[in-house]
Amino acid sequence: MQVPNTLRGGPDERGHFGIYGGRFVAETLMPLVLAVEAAYGEARADPGFQADLDHYLEHYVGRPSPLYFAERLTRHFGGAKLYLKRDELNHTGAHKINNVLGQTLLARRMGKRRIIAETGAGQHGVATATACALFDLPCVVYMGATDIERQKPNVFRMILLGAEVVPVHSGTATLKDAMNEALRDWVAHVEDTFYVIGSVAGPHPYPAMVRDFQSVIGHEARAQLMKAEGRLPDTLVACIGGGSNAMGLFHPFLDEPGVAMIGVEAGGHGIETGLHAASLTGGEPGVLHGSRSYLLQDEEGQIRDAHSISAGLDYPGIGPEHAWLHEMGRVQYVSITDREALEAFQLSSRLEGIIPALEPAHALARVLDIAPKKLKTHLMVVNLSGRGDKDLDSVASYLSAKMRGSN
């Protein structure tokens, strides 16, 4: 593949990042997707739209989120100087609200009066329910029954915010299945409904649109580190499920050859066991939910079940731009097991007084591996994309079972 002059210019007019992305949707969905593309193109060119979004990001979400020097973790690792981009301090507790506000403002611009969404860990659902409460819009959130059971606090938050949470029992009853149901709903309610997709997945223009809304993370981090250190970071690290928080951090730095980037997938019980959610590490190219990317699939091309202790990473695919960056070699993608993520979860809690979500705990676990091998002048930024309140029951159950097993 020919290397373009910029890695930030994609996708092309058909929504492709190299051979990935595109629009693989039913004929009934195509008019809806094209309408979103046209509306987003107009909104991007309208300074008033960005001004509205910036207003809500500052005064409602609480941006910019801090870039925090993690002094105790840095001393513990004994190598790279570690900064945490603290998007877990956003209103609703994760990075999801950045994208949801952008899409909800776009829905209002299009005259859509009903919002639907899918969710895994519940953070995207909570963010969508929050925006709908703010703008007085009815909200329906599709969520796998398995995820409802392990993310009860977020389910209650969505209901409290006025959303209807629809349990999905098909398949593994997780994020993939919730997205399937949301797409079916969208087709059935073409006139008044806008589908707020939670990651850099789905048909064009969603991967690029979600990335653009999340790029506020990277733009802020760039300016904040220049102020703190007078230079750009050496390494960026972020967890990868669909990949929106990572694309948000990475994208503003893609044309900086001196900035290394590491995306951390969910290795579950280990790649060799088959019980994981690492689509790039253990998957192959295919088509799912409207775009071509890397997927977990069997010899017949059927989607394999994903596994992760983290509901937000428990997805058998990855955003198409990540697939392209992987094949370009611009971003390194690795996997971290459930056990390693839990160790990092506890380490951050004890040393920094910051309880991360299990999703960014995967990223912190990778830092635990690589930071000690770097010089003390090496600047490393980790996107702390969510806080761990939602995961306390899951972690407590895991640690209790582990203690019982050791007795």
XYZ file of C-alpha atoms in Angstrom:
407
model
C 0.000 0.000 0.000
C 1.322 3.440 -0.907
C 1.949 5.592 2.146
C -0.009 8.851 1.861
C 1.473 12.235 2.717
C -0.804 12.320 5.732
C -2.294 9.555 7.834
C -5.003 11.914 9.056
C -6.788 12.481 5.742
C -8.959 9.358 5.550
C -11.363 7.920 4.787
C -11.947 8.386 1.064
C -15.307 9.501 -0.322
C -16.697 5.971 -0.035
C -15.596 5.603 3.561
C -12.560 3.383 2.969
C -9.320 3.330 4.937
C -7.296 1.356 2.409
C -9.382 -1.823 1.953
C -11.193 -1.372 5.278
C -14.352 0.501 6.202
C -16.958 1.238 3.578
C -20.728 0.778 3.698
C -21.973 -2.807 3.754
C -25.608 -2.273 4.677
C -29.030 -3.398 3.546
C -30.746 -1.350 0.867
C -33.286 -0.115 3.406
C -30.484 1.344 5.550
C -28.597 3.107 2.757
C -30.811 6.251 2.641
C -30.422 6.681 6.406
C -26.652 6.342 6.281
C -26.374 8.730 3.330
C -28.531 11.279 5.166
C -26.234 11.120 8.203
C -23.203 11.572 5.945
C -24.686 14.632 4.248
C -25.792 16.206 7.521
C -22.418 15.626 9.141
C -20.622 17.160 6.150
C -22.748 20.287 6.502
C -22.272 20.406 10.270
C -18.477 20.110 9.995
C -18.455 23.158 7.723
C -20.652 25.189 10.078
C -18.708 27.105 12.764
C -21.928 27.414 14.744
C -22.210 23.646 15.147
C -18.678 23.371 16.553
C -19.305 26.357 18.811
C -22.384 24.644 20.273
C -20.444 21.411 20.821
C -17.527 23.264 22.409
C -19.940 25.028 24.757
C -21.392 21.768 26.049
C -17.985 20.085 26.246
C -16.691 22.877 28.467
C -19.694 23.756 30.589
C -21.530 20.413 30.764
C -18.861 17.729 30.354
C -16.118 19.634 32.167
C -13.448 19.683 29.457
C -10.565 19.971 29.135
C -9.918 16.863 31.211
C -6.646 17.032 33.181
C -3.342 15.556 32.026
C -2.002 14.206 35.305
C 1.606 13.279 36.101
C 1.297 9.894 37.859
C 4.265 10.344 40.180
C 3.853 7.230 42.328
C 3.255 4.907 39.370
C 6.273 6.466 37.650
C 8.448 5.758 40.691
C 7.059 2.234 40.954
C 7.847 1.443 37.317
C 11.260 3.062 37.569
C 11.435 4.131 33.933
C 9.282 6.318 31.681
C 7.569 9.426 33.009
C 3.875 8.543 33.001
C 1.020 10.938 32.355
C -2.662 9.980 32.569
C -5.195 11.718 30.324
C -8.046 11.691 32.788
C -11.200 11.356 30.699
C -12.721 9.358 33.539
C -13.338 12.742 35.180
C -15.796 13.717 32.443
C -19.464 14.022 33.360
C -20.856 10.431 33.191
C -17.416 8.960 33.967
C -15.944 8.110 30.558
C -14.920 9.432 27.145
C -18.248 8.374 25.577
C -19.993 11.685 26.299
C -17.659 13.534 23.852
C -19.043 11.615 20.879
C -22.615 11.334 22.153
C -23.033 15.092 22.477
C -21.740 15.577 18.934
C -24.116 12.979 17.489
C -27.093 14.187 19.521
C -26.549 17.754 18.345
C -26.391 16.383 14.796
C -29.654 14.481 15.343
C -31.372 17.679 16.479
C -29.966 19.486 13.438
C -31.547 16.757 11.253
C -34.898 17.075 13.018
C -34.753 13.568 14.512
C -36.783 13.281 17.696
C -35.980 9.728 18.868
C -32.530 8.413 19.808
C -31.390 4.797 19.923
C -28.048 3.359 20.993
C -26.253 0.107 21.816
C -24.054 -0.388 24.848
C -21.738 -2.985 26.350
C -20.198 -1.711 29.575
C -23.069 0.733 29.844
C -20.996 3.915 29.614
C -22.166 4.725 26.084
C -25.725 3.999 27.151
C -25.392 6.266 30.167
C -23.884 9.031 28.033
C -26.683 8.717 25.474
C -29.375 8.713 28.161
C -27.721 11.765 29.707
C -27.715 13.724 26.452
C -31.323 12.773 25.796
C -32.320 13.983 29.250
C -30.479 17.251 28.572
C -32.209 17.816 25.235
C -35.603 16.264 26.125
C -35.424 13.401 23.628
C -36.832 9.874 24.069
C -34.033 7.302 24.338
C -33.911 3.536 23.760
C -30.735 1.642 24.661
C -30.124 -1.955 23.532
C -27.947 -3.958 25.908
C -27.046 -7.632 26.030
C -28.600 -9.559 28.912
C -25.141 -10.761 29.956
C -23.900 -7.168 30.169
C -27.025 -6.061 32.031
C -26.198 -8.603 34.720
C -22.558 -7.508 35.124
C -23.204 -3.759 34.768
C -26.235 -3.257 37.022
C -25.193 0.204 38.306
C -25.100 1.599 34.769
C -28.434 -0.001 33.918
C -30.010 1.766 36.886
C -28.375 5.048 35.866
C -29.862 4.797 32.366
C -33.330 4.093 33.736
C -32.996 6.937 36.233
C -32.095 9.260 33.356
C -35.305 8.296 31.573
C -34.038 5.785 29.008
C -35.746 2.538 28.080
C -33.189 -0.271 28.396
C -34.047 -3.205 26.116
C -32.359 -6.507 27.046
C -30.993 -8.560 24.144
C -30.921 -12.338 24.639
C -29.679 -13.512 21.241
C -26.158 -14.815 20.612
C -23.852 -14.221 23.562
C -26.140 -11.421 24.787
C -23.290 -8.907 24.683
C -22.290 -5.832 22.652
C -22.348 -7.448 19.184
C -25.910 -8.630 19.714
C -27.032 -5.285 21.104
C -25.722 -3.569 17.979
C -27.621 -6.022 15.781
C -30.883 -5.133 17.529
C -30.214 -1.393 17.333
C -29.700 -1.655 13.568
C -33.019 -3.527 13.237
C -34.760 -0.779 15.200
C -33.249 1.896 12.963
C -34.607 0.244 9.819
C -38.076 0.025 11.399
C -38.180 3.716 12.414
C -36.653 5.541 9.477
C -38.536 8.820 9.769
C -37.855 10.023 13.293
C -34.921 8.000 14.691
C -31.185 8.685 14.889
C -28.794 5.862 15.788
C -25.971 7.065 18.058
C -23.175 4.526 17.528
C -20.740 4.295 20.421
C -17.438 3.502 18.714
C -15.403 3.972 15.532
C -17.325 1.081 13.972
C -20.335 0.685 11.721
C -20.903 1.971 8.172
C -19.396 5.203 6.837
C -19.580 7.977 8.056
C -19.689 6.659 11.633
C -16.032 5.563 12.048
C -14.728 8.956 10.895
C -17.454 10.960 12.635
C -16.931 9.281 16.011
C -13.158 9.667 15.619
C -13.549 13.377 14.891
C -15.694 13.936 17.980
C -13.281 11.948 20.162
C -10.175 13.701 18.793
C -10.722 16.396 21.404
C -8.807 13.980 23.690
C -5.659 14.020 21.582
C -5.791 17.726 20.791
C -6.019 18.536 24.496
C -3.259 16.075 25.428
C -0.958 17.566 22.810
C -1.414 21.121 24.110
C -1.226 20.039 27.769
C 1.999 18.072 27.375
C 3.600 20.906 25.400
C 2.778 23.179 28.342
C 4.042 20.689 30.941
C 7.148 19.355 29.175
C 7.735 21.606 26.193
C 7.577 18.720 23.708
C 5.441 15.949 22.283
C 5.084 12.539 23.967
C 7.293 9.605 23.014
C 4.563 6.973 23.440
C 0.765 6.947 23.568
C -1.121 3.972 25.028
C -4.861 3.271 24.975
C -7.174 0.266 25.261
C -9.010 -1.027 22.203
C -12.477 -2.513 21.954
C -14.149 -0.909 18.961
C -11.449 1.684 19.472
C -12.952 5.165 19.883
C -10.942 6.328 22.887
C -7.724 5.176 21.217
C -8.529 6.879 17.903
C -9.410 10.023 19.837
C -5.973 10.067 21.446
C -3.962 8.816 18.457
C -5.428 10.727 15.531
C -3.959 14.197 16.212
C -0.485 12.588 16.459
C -0.579 10.241 13.445
C 1.651 12.486 11.310
C 4.282 12.790 14.061
C 6.851 10.041 13.275
C 8.533 10.419 16.667
C 5.370 9.501 18.577
C 4.891 5.741 19.022
C 1.373 4.431 19.599
C 0.207 1.229 21.271
C -3.353 -0.092 21.164
C -4.143 -2.705 23.822
C -6.756 -5.349 23.066
C -8.496 -7.652 25.536
C -6.599 -10.945 25.694
C -9.174 -12.584 27.975
C -7.851 -15.924 29.196
C -5.054 -15.810 26.613
C -4.963 -15.761 22.805
C -4.042 -19.442 22.717
C -7.249 -20.390 24.562
C -9.558 -18.776 22.011
C -11.335 -17.013 24.898
C -10.411 -13.409 24.123
C -11.587 -10.250 22.329
C -8.368 -9.409 20.454
C -9.554 -8.964 16.871
C -6.238 -7.768 15.427
C -4.075 -10.183 17.402
C -6.280 -13.225 16.841
C -8.693 -12.347 14.033
C -8.938 -11.995 10.260
C -10.520 -9.502 7.844
C -14.268 -9.729 7.313
C -17.499 -7.705 7.327
C -19.616 -6.943 10.395
C -22.078 -4.187 11.280
C -21.686 -2.339 8.013
C -17.927 -2.181 7.514
C -14.909 -4.309 6.637
C -12.325 -4.783 9.378
C -10.600 -7.468 11.444
C -13.019 -9.844 13.171
C -12.998 -12.944 15.324
C -14.368 -15.647 13.008
C -14.199 -19.366 12.370
C -13.127 -21.248 9.232
C -16.588 -20.710 7.680
C -16.489 -16.971 8.340
C -19.019 -17.121 11.186
C -18.418 -14.637 14.008
C -16.817 -16.256 17.044
C -17.806 -15.319 20.572
C -15.547 -12.763 22.216
C -14.537 -12.891 25.871
C -13.221 -10.252 28.245
C -13.735 -9.477 31.900
C -14.332 -5.955 30.596
C -17.795 -5.544 29.047
C -16.623 -2.530 27.046
C -13.925 -4.571 25.261
C -16.064 -7.688 24.761
C -16.616 -7.181 21.017
C -15.495 -9.481 18.154
C -14.364 -6.661 15.860
C -12.424 -3.410 15.710
C -12.862 -0.059 13.965
C -11.697 -0.079 10.319
C -9.222 2.760 10.774
C -7.421 0.658 13.377
C -7.254 -2.245 10.907
C -5.674 0.097 8.359
C -3.187 1.550 10.854
C -2.284 -1.995 11.893
C -1.486 -3.031 8.334
C 0.357 0.252 7.720
C 2.481 -0.483 10.784
C 1.810 2.978 12.226
C 0.273 1.665 15.464
C 1.413 -1.394 17.413
C -1.423 -3.588 18.689
C -0.915 -5.991 21.600
C -3.145 -7.933 23.987
C -3.444 -8.064 27.777
C -5.173 -10.839 29.731
C -7.946 -10.470 32.289
C -5.481 -11.305 35.068
C -2.967 -8.678 33.968
C -5.685 -6.015 33.699
C -6.933 -6.808 37.213
C -3.415 -6.452 38.591
C -3.087 -3.020 36.976
C -6.574 -2.084 38.255
C -5.438 -2.761 41.821
C -2.033 -1.131 41.357
C -3.490 2.164 40.126
C -5.999 2.158 42.982
C -3.346 1.639 45.656
C -0.593 3.876 44.290
C -2.517 6.803 42.801
C -5.902 6.656 44.515
C -7.427 6.360 41.033
C -9.761 3.403 40.425
C -9.804 2.942 36.633
C -12.396 1.131 34.597
C -11.354 -2.366 33.533
C -11.022 -1.084 29.957
C -8.132 1.378 30.557
C -6.718 -1.036 33.144
C -5.681 -3.083 30.099
C -3.679 -0.099 28.850
C -2.084 0.402 32.265
C -1.101 -3.260 32.313
C 0.841 -2.774 29.086
C 2.590 0.237 30.636
C 3.611 -2.025 33.510
C 5.460 -4.146 30.928
C 7.180 -1.436 28.905
C 7.710 1.616 31.153
C 10.511 0.060 33.259
C 12.533 -0.518 30.067
C 12.415 3.148 29.027
C 14.676 6.025 30.048
C 13.423 8.429 32.712
C 13.235 11.114 30.011
C 10.736 9.049 28.010
C 7.276 10.658 28.083
C 4.341 8.258 28.028
C 0.638 9.210 27.944
C -2.109 6.711 28.804
C -5.746 7.474 28.079
C -7.685 6.776 31.266
C -10.942 6.524 29.361
C -13.283 5.517 32.186
C -13.568 5.190 35.938
C -14.037 1.936 37.768
C -17.244 2.453 39.740
C -19.161 0.314 37.241
C -16.705 -2.588 37.605
C -16.452 -2.894 41.378
C -18.931 -5.781 41.634
C -17.185 -7.722 38.838
C -13.753 -7.178 40.377
C -14.969 -8.040 43.870
C -16.514 -11.289 42.594
C -13.335 -12.225 40.743
C -11.045 -11.474 43.679
C -13.341 -13.304 46.124
C -13.336 -16.395 43.907
C -9.564 -16.162 43.563
C -9.129 -15.974 47.359
C -11.465 -18.927 47.869
C -9.464 -20.896 45.326
C -6.199 -20.175 47.129
C -7.475 -21.452 50.483
